């Protein structure tokens, strides 16, 4: 058994416009890194968190990485002492699946360090518990794509049923993170508890259309299906300039897009890198007009999820 391991896990786009809590995909960057080390000192100890401006708890019971490592060790009946270092490479409250990337890096790392006793399917519930700690809800549309890579559908939560979806080879994602913060908990609290049947009909038509489009590499169908009549109208008010920013990307040829996860990041999908770059520039410009600084990320779909990097 090796003494230490370093793992990278990627950012993710949850919801993918019409699939609230059931669809997500992974990108290549940004992502978080976690180092785990075997220790003679009993228990799980977080010895370093870098890049969070001192905001994340170092108490392992209150930290998404810490708690998922503790639960993993309990599950396999191990009393091994573990030291954790967490390197945050993306902002908190960004809609980029920041807590999921850390948690997935942690559960993947501990499983590898302990000789791989559990499958990725078996690791998922540990990562979902991290999500519950981060925002009060154990949804899987960030953690599942961060863990499995690619596009993922959460067909059912009870029992948990995760379906890995294909995606067209040429698909590019442009992400823009405006420098404002939206907490997932708040963005969930403003959502309606009940929805109109007519809206539901439109929404599940689009979810089915998007999934068909991914299977058939049908860009026109993907584009037509990237519509959200339930969540976006409510949440977009939290993001200044949302409609201008999104429309600027569509005007230069992006297929469609919307809020990434619970925001404030916005994503669009494109058929090639050139359009993805143009979309980034167009969106950047709109946020800058409003005086909002931002970061952009351009990436193909990440088919792998977490990787051992040291
Ligand atoms: N599906 C989740 C939401 C993703 O939109 O609230 C954010 O964690």
Coordinates of C-alpha atoms and ligand atoms in Angstrom, one line a residue:
X1 CA 0.0 0.0 0.0
X2 CA 1.4 3.4 -0.9
X3 CA 1.8 6.0 1.8
X4 CA 0.2 9.0 0.1
X5 CA -1.8 9.9 -3.0
X6 CA -2.8 13.1 -4.8
X7 CA -6.0 13.2 -6.8
X8 CA -7.6 15.8 -9.2
X9 CA -11.4 15.9 -9.6
X10 CA -13.1 18.1 -12.1
X11 CA -15.7 20.9 -12.0
X12 CA -19.2 20.0 -13.3
X13 CA -22.2 21.6 -14.8
X14 CA -25.3 20.4 -13.0
X15 CA -28.9 20.5 -14.3
X16 CA -27.8 21.1 -17.9
X17 CA -30.6 23.6 -18.3
X18 CA -33.7 21.4 -18.3
X19 CA -32.6 18.5 -16.0
X20 CA -32.9 20.0 -12.5
X21 CA -31.2 17.6 -10.1
X22 CA -31.0 14.8 -12.7
X23 CA -28.5 15.8 -15.3
X24 CA -24.8 16.9 -15.2
X25 CA -21.5 16.7 -17.0
X26 CA -17.8 17.0 -16.1
X27 CA -15.3 19.4 -17.7
X28 CA -11.5 19.3 -17.8
X29 CA -10.9 22.4 -15.9
X30 CA -11.1 23.9 -13.3
X31 CA -10.9 21.2 -10.7
X32 CA -9.8 20.6 -7.1
X33 CA -6.9 18.5 -5.7
X34 CA -6.7 16.5 -2.6
X35 CA -3.7 14.8 -1.0
X36 CA -4.3 11.9 1.5
X37 CA -1.5 10.4 3.6
X38 CA -1.4 7.4 5.9
X39 CA -0.7 8.5 9.4
X40 CA 0.3 6.8 12.7
X41 CA -1.9 9.4 14.5
X42 CA -5.4 7.9 14.8
X43 CA -8.4 9.5 13.2
X44 CA -8.9 11.7 10.1
X45 CA -7.1 15.1 10.3
X46 CA -7.3 18.0 7.9
X47 CA -3.8 19.5 8.1
X48 CA -4.1 22.0 5.2
X49 CA -6.7 23.8 3.1
X50 CA -5.3 26.1 0.4
X51 CA -7.3 28.5 -1.8
X52 CA -10.4 28.9 0.3
X53 CA -9.5 32.2 2.0
X54 CA -9.9 30.5 5.3
X55 CA -13.6 29.8 4.7
X56 CA -13.9 26.0 4.8
X57 CA -14.1 24.1 8.1
X58 CA -11.0 22.2 9.2
X59 CA -13.0 20.1 11.6
X60 CA -13.2 16.8 9.6
X61 CA -16.8 16.1 10.7
X62 CA -17.9 19.5 9.3
X63 CA -15.8 19.3 6.1
X64 CA -17.2 17.6 3.0
X65 CA -13.9 15.8 2.3
X66 CA -13.3 15.0 5.9
X67 CA -16.8 13.5 6.5
X68 CA -16.8 11.4 3.4
X69 CA -13.3 9.9 4.3
X70 CA -14.5 9.2 7.8
X71 CA -17.7 7.5 6.5
X72 CA -15.7 5.5 4.0
X73 CA -13.3 4.2 6.7
X74 CA -16.3 3.3 8.9
X75 CA -17.8 1.4 6.0
X76 CA -14.7 -0.7 5.3
X77 CA -14.1 -1.2 9.1
X78 CA -10.7 0.5 9.1
X79 CA -9.2 2.5 12.0
X80 CA -6.3 3.8 9.8
X81 CA -5.2 7.4 10.6
X82 CA -5.4 9.7 7.6
X83 CA -4.0 13.2 7.0
X84 CA -5.8 15.4 4.4
X85 CA -4.6 18.4 2.4
X86 CA -7.2 20.2 0.2
X87 CA -6.2 22.5 -2.6
X88 CA -9.2 24.5 -3.8
X89 CA -8.6 25.6 -7.4
X90 CA -12.0 27.0 -8.0
X91 CA -14.3 29.5 -6.2
X92 CA -16.9 28.6 -3.6
X93 CA -20.5 29.3 -4.3
X94 CA -19.8 29.5 -8.0
X95 CA -22.1 26.9 -9.6
X96 CA -19.1 25.0 -10.8
X97 CA -19.6 22.0 -8.4
X98 CA -16.8 23.2 -6.2
X99 CA -17.7 21.2 -3.1
X100 CA -18.4 18.1 -5.3
X101 CA -15.0 18.3 -6.9
X102 CA -13.3 18.3 -3.5
X103 CA -15.5 15.5 -2.1
X104 CA -15.1 13.3 -5.1
X105 CA -11.3 13.8 -5.1
X106 CA -11.3 12.8 -1.4
X107 CA -13.5 9.6 -1.8
X108 CA -11.6 8.5 -4.9
X109 CA -8.3 9.1 -3.2
X110 CA -9.2 7.2 0.0
X111 CA -10.5 4.3 -2.0
X112 CA -7.2 4.1 -4.1
X113 CA -5.1 4.5 -0.9
X114 CA -6.8 1.6 0.8
X115 CA -6.3 -0.6 -2.2
X116 CA -9.6 0.0 -4.1
X117 CA -12.1 -2.0 -2.0
X118 CA -15.2 -0.2 -3.4
X119 CA -16.4 0.5 -7.0
X120 CA -17.3 4.0 -8.2
X121 CA -21.0 3.1 -7.8
X122 CA -20.4 2.2 -4.2
X123 CA -18.4 5.5 -3.6
X124 CA -21.2 7.7 -4.9
X125 CA -23.3 7.7 -1.7
X126 CA -20.3 8.9 0.3
X127 CA -19.8 11.8 -2.0
X128 CA -23.6 12.6 -1.9
X129 CA -23.3 12.8 1.9
X130 CA -20.6 15.5 1.4
X131 CA -23.1 17.4 -0.8
X132 CA -25.8 17.2 2.0
X133 CA -23.3 18.7 4.4
X134 CA -22.4 21.4 2.0
X135 CA -25.9 22.6 1.1
X136 CA -28.5 20.6 3.0
X137 CA -29.5 18.4 0.1
X138 CA -27.9 15.1 -1.1
X139 CA -28.4 15.7 -4.8
X140 CA -26.1 13.8 -7.2
X141 CA -26.1 15.9 -10.4
X142 CA -22.6 17.3 -9.5
X143 CA -21.0 14.5 -7.7
X144 CA -22.0 11.7 -10.2
X145 CA -20.4 13.4 -13.2
X146 CA -17.4 14.4 -11.1
X147 CA -17.0 10.8 -10.2
X148 CA -17.9 9.0 -13.4
X149 CA -16.9 11.7 -16.0
X150 CA -19.0 12.5 -19.1
X151 CA -22.7 13.2 -19.1
X152 CA -24.7 11.5 -16.3
X153 CA -28.4 11.1 -15.7
X154 CA -29.7 10.4 -12.2
X155 CA -32.7 8.3 -13.3
X156 CA -33.8 7.7 -9.7
X157 CA -32.7 8.8 -6.2
X158 CA -34.5 6.0 -4.4
X159 CA -33.2 3.6 -5.3
X160 CA -30.2 5.4 -6.7
X161 CA -30.0 4.7 -10.4
X162 CA -27.2 6.5 -12.4
X163 CA -27.1 6.2 -16.2
X164 CA -24.0 7.2 -18.1
X165 CA -24.8 9.0 -21.3
X166 CA -22.7 9.5 -24.5
X167 CA -21.9 12.9 -25.9
X168 CA -20.9 14.1 -29.3
X169 CA -17.0 14.1 -29.7
X170 CA -16.9 17.7 -30.9
X171 CA -18.9 19.2 -28.1
X172 CA -17.3 22.2 -26.3
X173 CA -18.5 23.9 -23.1
X174 CA -17.8 27.5 -22.3
X175 CA -18.2 28.5 -18.6
X176 CA -18.2 32.0 -17.3
X177 CA -18.0 32.7 -13.6
X178 CA -19.0 36.2 -12.7
X179 CA -17.5 37.5 -9.5
X180 CA -20.6 37.3 -7.4
X181 CA -21.6 34.5 -5.0
X182 CA -24.8 32.5 -4.9
X183 CA -25.2 29.9 -2.1
X184 CA -26.8 26.6 -3.4
X185 CA -29.0 26.5 -0.2
X186 CA -30.4 30.0 -1.0
X187 CA -30.9 29.2 -4.7
X188 CA -32.8 26.1 -3.7
X189 CA -34.9 27.8 -1.1
X190 CA -36.4 30.3 -3.7
X191 CA -37.7 27.5 -6.0
X192 CA -41.4 26.6 -6.0
X193 CA -42.4 23.4 -4.2
X194 CA -45.1 22.7 -6.9
X195 CA -45.1 23.3 -10.6
X196 CA -47.7 23.7 -13.3
X197 CA -48.5 20.5 -15.3
X198 CA -48.1 22.4 -18.6
X199 CA -44.6 23.4 -17.5
X200 CA -43.8 19.9 -16.5
X201 CA -44.8 18.6 -19.9
X202 CA -42.5 21.1 -21.6
X203 CA -39.7 20.3 -19.3
X204 CA -39.7 16.5 -19.6
X205 CA -40.1 16.8 -23.4
X206 CA -36.9 18.8 -23.4
X207 CA -35.0 16.4 -21.0
X208 CA -35.9 13.5 -23.3
X209 CA -35.0 15.6 -26.4
X210 CA -31.6 16.5 -24.9
X211 CA -30.8 12.9 -24.1
X212 CA -31.9 11.8 -27.5
X213 CA -29.7 14.5 -29.0
X214 CA -26.7 13.3 -27.0
X215 CA -27.2 9.7 -28.2
X216 CA -27.6 10.7 -31.8
X217 CA -25.0 13.5 -31.9
X218 CA -27.9 15.7 -33.2
X219 CA -26.8 19.2 -32.5
X220 CA -30.0 20.8 -33.7
X221 CA -32.0 18.6 -31.3
X222 CA -29.6 19.4 -28.4
X223 CA -30.0 23.1 -29.2
X224 CA -33.8 22.9 -29.3
X225 CA -33.9 21.0 -26.0
X226 CA -31.7 23.4 -24.0
X227 CA -34.7 25.2 -22.5
X228 CA -35.8 25.5 -18.9
X229 CA -39.3 26.8 -18.1
X230 CA -39.2 25.9 -14.4
X231 CA -35.9 26.8 -12.6
X232 CA -34.2 29.4 -14.9
X233 CA -37.1 32.0 -14.7
X234 CA -36.8 32.0 -10.9
X235 CA -33.0 31.8 -10.4
X236 CA -31.9 34.0 -13.3
X237 CA -32.9 37.1 -11.2
X238 CA -29.9 36.2 -8.9
X239 CA -27.5 36.8 -11.8
X240 CA -27.3 40.4 -13.1
X241 CA -27.3 40.5 -16.9
X242 CA -28.2 36.8 -17.2
X243 CA -30.2 37.1 -20.4
X244 CA -27.8 39.5 -22.2
X245 CA -24.9 37.3 -21.3
X246 CA -26.6 34.1 -22.6
X247 CA -28.0 35.8 -25.7
X248 CA -24.5 37.2 -26.5
X249 CA -23.2 33.6 -26.7
X250 CA -26.2 32.4 -28.8
X251 CA -25.6 35.3 -31.2
X252 CA -22.1 34.0 -32.0
X253 CA -23.4 30.5 -32.7
X254 CA -23.5 28.6 -29.4
X255 CA -26.1 25.8 -29.3
X256 CA -27.7 26.9 -26.1
X257 CA -27.0 27.0 -22.4
X258 CA -28.1 28.5 -19.1
X259 CA -27.2 28.6 -15.4
X260 CA -24.5 26.2 -14.4
X261 CA -25.8 24.3 -11.3
X262 CA -27.3 26.8 -8.9
X263 CA -25.3 29.7 -10.4
X264 CA -24.0 32.3 -10.7
X265 CA -21.8 30.7 -13.4
X266 CA -23.4 30.4 -16.9
X267 CA -22.5 27.8 -19.4
X268 CA -23.1 27.3 -23.1
X269 CA -22.4 24.3 -25.4
X270 CA -20.9 24.7 -28.9
X271 CA -20.1 22.5 -31.8
X272 CA -16.4 23.5 -32.0
X273 CA -13.6 25.3 -30.2
X274 CA -13.8 28.4 -32.4
X275 CA -17.4 29.1 -31.4
X276 CA -16.7 28.2 -27.8
X277 CA -13.9 30.9 -27.8
X278 CA -16.2 33.5 -29.4
X279 CA -18.9 32.7 -26.9
X280 CA -16.4 33.2 -24.0
X281 CA -15.4 36.6 -25.4
X282 CA -19.0 37.7 -26.0
X283 CA -20.2 36.7 -22.5
X284 CA -17.1 38.3 -20.9
X285 CA -17.9 41.6 -22.6
X286 CA -21.5 41.6 -21.4
X287 CA -20.5 41.1 -17.8
X288 CA -17.8 43.8 -18.1
X289 CA -20.4 46.2 -19.4
X290 CA -22.1 45.7 -16.0
X291 CA -18.9 46.2 -14.2
X292 CA -18.8 42.5 -13.1
X293 CA -15.3 40.8 -13.3
X294 CA -15.3 37.2 -14.4
X295 CA -13.3 34.1 -15.3
X296 CA -13.9 31.9 -18.3
X297 CA -13.1 28.3 -18.9
X298 CA -13.3 26.4 -22.2
X299 CA -13.3 22.7 -22.2
X300 CA -14.5 19.6 -24.0
X301 CA -16.5 17.1 -22.0
X302 CA -14.3 15.3 -19.5
X303 CA -14.9 11.6 -20.0
X304 CA -12.8 10.4 -17.0
X305 CA -13.7 12.2 -13.8
X306 CA -11.1 11.9 -11.0
X307 CA -7.4 11.1 -11.8
X308 CA -4.4 10.2 -9.7
X309 CA -1.8 12.9 -10.2
X310 CA 0.8 12.1 -7.6
Ligands
LIG1 N1 -29.1 20.6 -8.9 C1 -28.5 21.4 -8.0 C2 -29.2 22.7 -7.9 C3 -27.0 21.7 -8.3 O1 -29.5 23.3 -9.0 O2 -29.6 23.2 -6.8 C4 -26.3 22.6 -7.4 O3 -25.6 21.9 -6.4

